């Protein structure tokens, strides 16, 4: 319960935090911490405009996207606090719920018969497929390392079994990069641009409005918090006092959001046709991590 | 055996002789009788009900042995044949017009023959009876495939299928003959005896090639993508849904008897199946012919099932019951699941193609508005086949991952490596399947029609809709409450494959009930959000407007995103592995008013061109050279005869013969 609460709480402010960091880095004061939430609230109160072409998919699938992510968030451990649902190989359900929401996003983008949105859908599908091995190899590595079987036990046991902080940092690095792809941030995608040749996520939601758009934006907030919590679980030891863990959790979220914000401020986007290399590199780092684990466990 | 042939001949003659209507009714009746009888047998085996002694005696005399593996397959076959038959009632009539009446009757007779022979295949243990049933199955499915013989390429695809199946049968025959050593007859029951005294892998390999040709493993798959587009949709659904699974059945049946070499066989089967799965789905994405695409997805799913069998064999070899049982259970469950969603997809695709008269997805679009039920059926099938929750495909893939991760947690280096590679392949297969089915569903059903529709396509007729409803029910049930099916299946597989260690199914029950909890939570969140949205939209009525066009107002439906453009980035990425290309003529600089342009994409099955077409062409060329002597002039033939006589004369003179 605490885990879910912390995730939901984090999802409220990280997006605002990133915007704030970016503003400060570019010499502005920037909007308040809760501006993204306020924007979503405005969207909830607005009416919807549907394309003449779109049908039932646009009207229902955004809800599926959010619900799938919510269920996925039930399985995420947070800094030693057990998740609500935890069972053997639950990360499969976790990853496949992510894939389900991606599937729904793609069909939403095709529903309006647009000449742009398919472009984003095509990239989303391809990149989503290319990034999945990174997550799975990472989890496989942690499974070998800890002998744990679920997301919660894998991350908990990591801290019990001769844990080295270098490992924690590598795991955090890999998950951080996966977040960048899954959440469509720089350097893979730019959440601010609508230039059709360069964007992925933003182009897919061009024809959504009102309630539907709000739901999709909530989803990306939640997704951010989910990955942030995974990172926190990887670096925070489970055996500290709960209060200290909570404080550390928020510190990690702060660091994570600022890292993303700083990257977005000082780094340019990759050329679109270079993205595949970037994605494969993340998977390779994962594989490297796996090999290191094999060495430490003397399996070679 | 004898009874089977008598039944088949009698029904065949009756069905051909009967009138047009009564032939269809008689087929329905005989199918119903067959389904009832075989399902009764299967259910009584599964629920351990005693079979009456008289019937049991008849069955034993006929050489029929029904164990729980056969029983499961009988149920799968019967279910799909029923939905396939109902579908054909709605599907076939538009195609019967320009064909002789006898041919349509033969089609229905062949459908019944196919059903009976498939049941016979899983019931007979003796090699001879098995092979005869196997052969009847091949021939009747051949008749079914070439139903639209007047269409270009149908006969060729059919003959290609027939030839490859006979090559496969030859391998099975060899395997049976080799393994019959030291006993009277050839039979599956002899295998255990043979395997306990000889090296196991050569005979297993022979069986694998023979059965793999039917199932469609990589290198043996080339008939699949040709035969499915040629066949009518209900036949594709039945063939892809259940007939190719009999190849899987054969492999399972042989693997029960394995005694040694299991470590090697298990690991190599895993690697080979992972390759099959990857190849199938990678090819599928590039296909624009909907039925060919689905055919390649059958190859992918055979790969997934194969991974499960490999895991099962490996687990038995190393004495790891958990890996073994979850692997085998995953394989058998995926066999069931695939028969459900693949027939559903073929049925839905068939409804669309019979309305639009094209199989090219590039020319479709916006069909959901005209055929909403078919579209929903296809969507459910797509989500299920992509292995996504909350449908059944997820459960079987989850079991395989479960097995793989159990291995990854505790194995030594080499098996660990193979398990990890298989796991990564399975992940990639899943991702690519999402890619592919998101694409194909969107292109067919969403957006606007890409070609002007001459008449707006009507929703499929009632029989076809019923046929689509049938598989949807188990798809949802298995997906939402998997415990009910996985628990009996797991204890069943542990009974068949691991007699030594009985498996405690509670290990699986806990995760599966949590999955149900997750799905139920998801359903309630969805309901809640829909209610919220209703309230919201009641307050502010939604309005409609044109699709966002970046200020461009003359958008037409041809400017929608297409299959070729959706897969373009992917196609470039896989070009080193899978040959594909796009050709077009670019605009000249002085061309102010550009004329019409063509754009052409292509993808070639490299295995088909290298393994099948090249040797075939080589042989054809050689024979063409030899055909020089065939001049067609009588004088030359008389000369040949004389030369032959002289040769014989000389040879006898020299006392050589």
XYZ file of C-alpha atoms in Angstrom, chain A residues 43-60 62-64 66-68 70-71 74 84-94 96-97 99-100 102-104 106-108 110-123 125-130 132-133 136-137 139-141 143-144 147-148 194 196 199 206-207 210-212 215 272-273 275-276 280 290 294 299-300, chain B residues 322 368-369 376 379 382-383 386-391 394 397-398 401-402 405-406 408-413 416-417 420 423-424 426-428 430-435 437-439 441-443 445-448 450 507 510-512 514-515 517-519 521-523 525-527 529-530 532-533 536-537 539-550 555-556 559-562 565-570 573:
194
model
C -8.240 19.018 -20.079
C -10.558 16.954 -17.891
C -13.000 19.811 -17.756
C -12.903 20.476 -21.475
C -15.141 18.780 -23.999
C -13.705 16.388 -26.559
C -13.272 16.963 -30.262
C -13.238 13.767 -32.288
C -12.097 13.330 -35.817
C -14.875 12.476 -38.256
C -12.960 9.365 -39.198
C -12.296 8.030 -35.730
C -14.519 5.474 -34.109
C -14.793 3.445 -30.958
C -11.033 2.912 -30.613
C -10.279 6.591 -29.978
C -13.156 6.703 -27.536
C -12.157 3.726 -25.391
C -6.968 5.665 -23.968
C -8.719 4.288 -20.906
C -7.169 0.877 -21.561
C -4.073 4.060 -18.346
C -5.648 1.001 -16.698
C -2.901 -1.313 -17.957
C -2.106 1.252 -13.200
C -2.161 -2.519 -12.841
C 0.751 -2.523 -8.461
C 0.490 -4.916 -3.484
C 0.791 -7.737 -5.968
C 3.907 -9.834 -6.063
C 4.255 -13.334 -7.471
C 6.719 -15.514 -9.256
C 7.777 -14.002 -12.617
C 5.477 -11.030 -12.147
C 7.822 -8.929 -14.275
C 6.397 -10.759 -17.301
C 2.961 -9.391 -16.516
C 4.561 -6.004 -15.834
C 3.431 -7.268 -21.125
C 1.055 -4.727 -19.624
C 3.328 -3.744 -24.292
C -0.465 -3.829 -24.106
C 1.792 0.386 -26.440
C -0.449 -1.713 -28.669
C -3.421 0.442 -27.691
C -0.604 2.460 -31.837
C -4.151 1.621 -32.780
C -5.364 4.944 -31.357
C -4.311 4.918 -36.682
C -7.938 5.457 -35.824
C -8.156 8.984 -37.185
C -6.777 8.054 -40.607
C -4.114 10.702 -40.296
C -1.146 10.997 -42.595
C 1.143 11.874 -39.687
C 0.285 9.716 -36.759
C 1.332 6.442 -38.310
C 4.861 7.807 -38.427
C 4.988 8.040 -34.659
C 3.222 4.698 -34.312
C 5.777 2.997 -36.511
C 8.635 4.342 -34.411
C 6.342 -0.005 -32.198
C 9.904 -0.487 -33.410
C 11.600 1.196 -30.462
C 9.362 -0.513 -27.965
C 10.353 -3.829 -29.495
C 14.063 -2.963 -29.454
C 12.326 -4.780 -24.351
C 15.382 -7.070 -24.386
C 14.500 -8.553 -19.675
C 18.246 -9.151 -19.761
C 16.015 -8.769 -14.882
C 17.622 -12.054 -15.918
C 20.949 -10.757 -14.602
C 17.644 -13.161 -11.132
C 20.965 -14.950 -11.493
C 17.911 -16.098 -7.048
C 14.817 -13.955 -6.529
C 5.350 18.787 -33.049
C 6.335 15.591 -37.725
C 8.611 13.079 -33.076
C -2.538 14.681 -32.242
C -6.205 13.867 -32.603
C -10.292 16.590 -23.603
C -10.769 13.553 -21.393
C -8.808 11.212 -23.670
C -5.876 10.216 -19.568
C 16.041 9.646 -36.078
C 17.969 7.001 -37.958
C 18.030 5.907 -32.536
C 18.203 2.213 -33.315
C 20.796 -1.545 -29.196
C 24.598 -9.885 -17.240
C 27.997 -14.329 -14.275
C 29.227 -19.314 -13.240
C 31.743 -19.029 -16.055
C 9.380 -27.436 -12.495
C -14.446 -1.302 -38.747
C -17.314 1.061 -39.522
C -13.778 -6.649 -32.673
C -8.871 -7.132 -32.413
C -4.657 -9.773 -32.429
C -4.213 -8.962 -28.756
C 0.566 -10.954 -29.598
C 0.634 -12.625 -26.186
C -0.806 -9.645 -24.362
C -2.942 -9.771 -21.238
C -5.846 -10.146 -20.587
C -6.250 -12.917 -23.175
C -0.404 -14.270 -22.433
C 3.756 -17.317 -22.926
C 3.837 -16.598 -19.208
C 8.828 -17.426 -19.326
C 8.186 -18.987 -15.943
C 13.368 -17.895 -15.597
C 13.284 -20.896 -13.257
C 18.018 -18.898 -15.437
C 17.932 -18.717 -11.657
C 19.757 -21.962 -11.029
C 21.583 -23.380 -14.030
C 25.227 -23.693 -15.004
C 26.902 -21.721 -17.711
C 22.104 -20.766 -18.770
C 23.388 -19.271 -22.001
C 18.980 -16.609 -21.808
C 14.383 -15.860 -23.386
C 15.646 -12.908 -25.420
C 10.880 -14.916 -26.909
C 10.970 -11.259 -25.840
C 11.785 -10.171 -29.382
C 6.601 -10.823 -28.447
C 7.677 -7.300 -29.374
C 7.590 -8.048 -33.085
C 4.181 -9.672 -32.823
C 2.849 -6.516 -31.143
C 4.382 -4.505 -33.977
C -0.654 -7.049 -35.252
C -0.953 -3.396 -34.295
C -0.079 -2.714 -37.906
C -5.387 -4.450 -37.404
C -4.976 -0.714 -37.897
C -4.491 -0.959 -41.627
C -10.000 -1.763 -39.868
C -9.079 1.785 -38.905
C -8.901 5.071 -40.753
C -10.610 5.431 -44.097
C -7.768 3.442 -49.117
C 3.494 -23.518 -7.346
C -0.448 -18.648 -6.760
C 0.937 -16.628 -9.719
C -2.021 -17.478 -11.907
C -2.559 -13.074 -9.011
C -2.799 -12.647 -12.776
C -6.541 -10.426 -9.700
C -4.567 -8.081 -11.948
C -6.978 -8.579 -14.822
C -8.453 -4.852 -11.160
C -7.824 -3.700 -14.694
C -11.397 -4.437 -15.726
C -10.492 0.473 -13.433
C -11.650 0.464 -17.044
C -15.300 0.383 -15.975
C -13.008 5.360 -16.096
C -15.691 4.702 -18.677
C -16.347 8.936 -15.419
C -16.006 9.633 -19.096
C -17.862 14.045 -18.350
C -19.207 13.845 -21.871
C -21.755 17.615 -19.295
C -19.882 18.743 -22.382
C -21.101 17.136 -25.549
C -18.242 16.038 -27.776
C -18.027 17.566 -31.216
C -16.500 16.184 -34.376
C -14.145 17.825 -36.802
C -11.714 16.893 -39.545
C -8.557 14.960 -38.730
C -5.626 17.221 -37.956
C -3.815 17.858 -41.239
C -1.249 20.484 -40.276
C -6.380 15.430 -47.439
C -7.602 12.283 -49.117
C -2.496 9.958 -47.906
C -3.025 7.783 -44.873
C -0.097 5.918 -43.484
C 0.400 2.624 -45.327
C 5.633 3.123 -44.764
C 4.803 1.679 -41.350
C 7.345 -1.079 -41.790
C 9.938 0.966 -43.698
C 12.284 1.599 -40.794
C 11.985 -2.010 -39.694
C 16.879 -2.665 -40.081
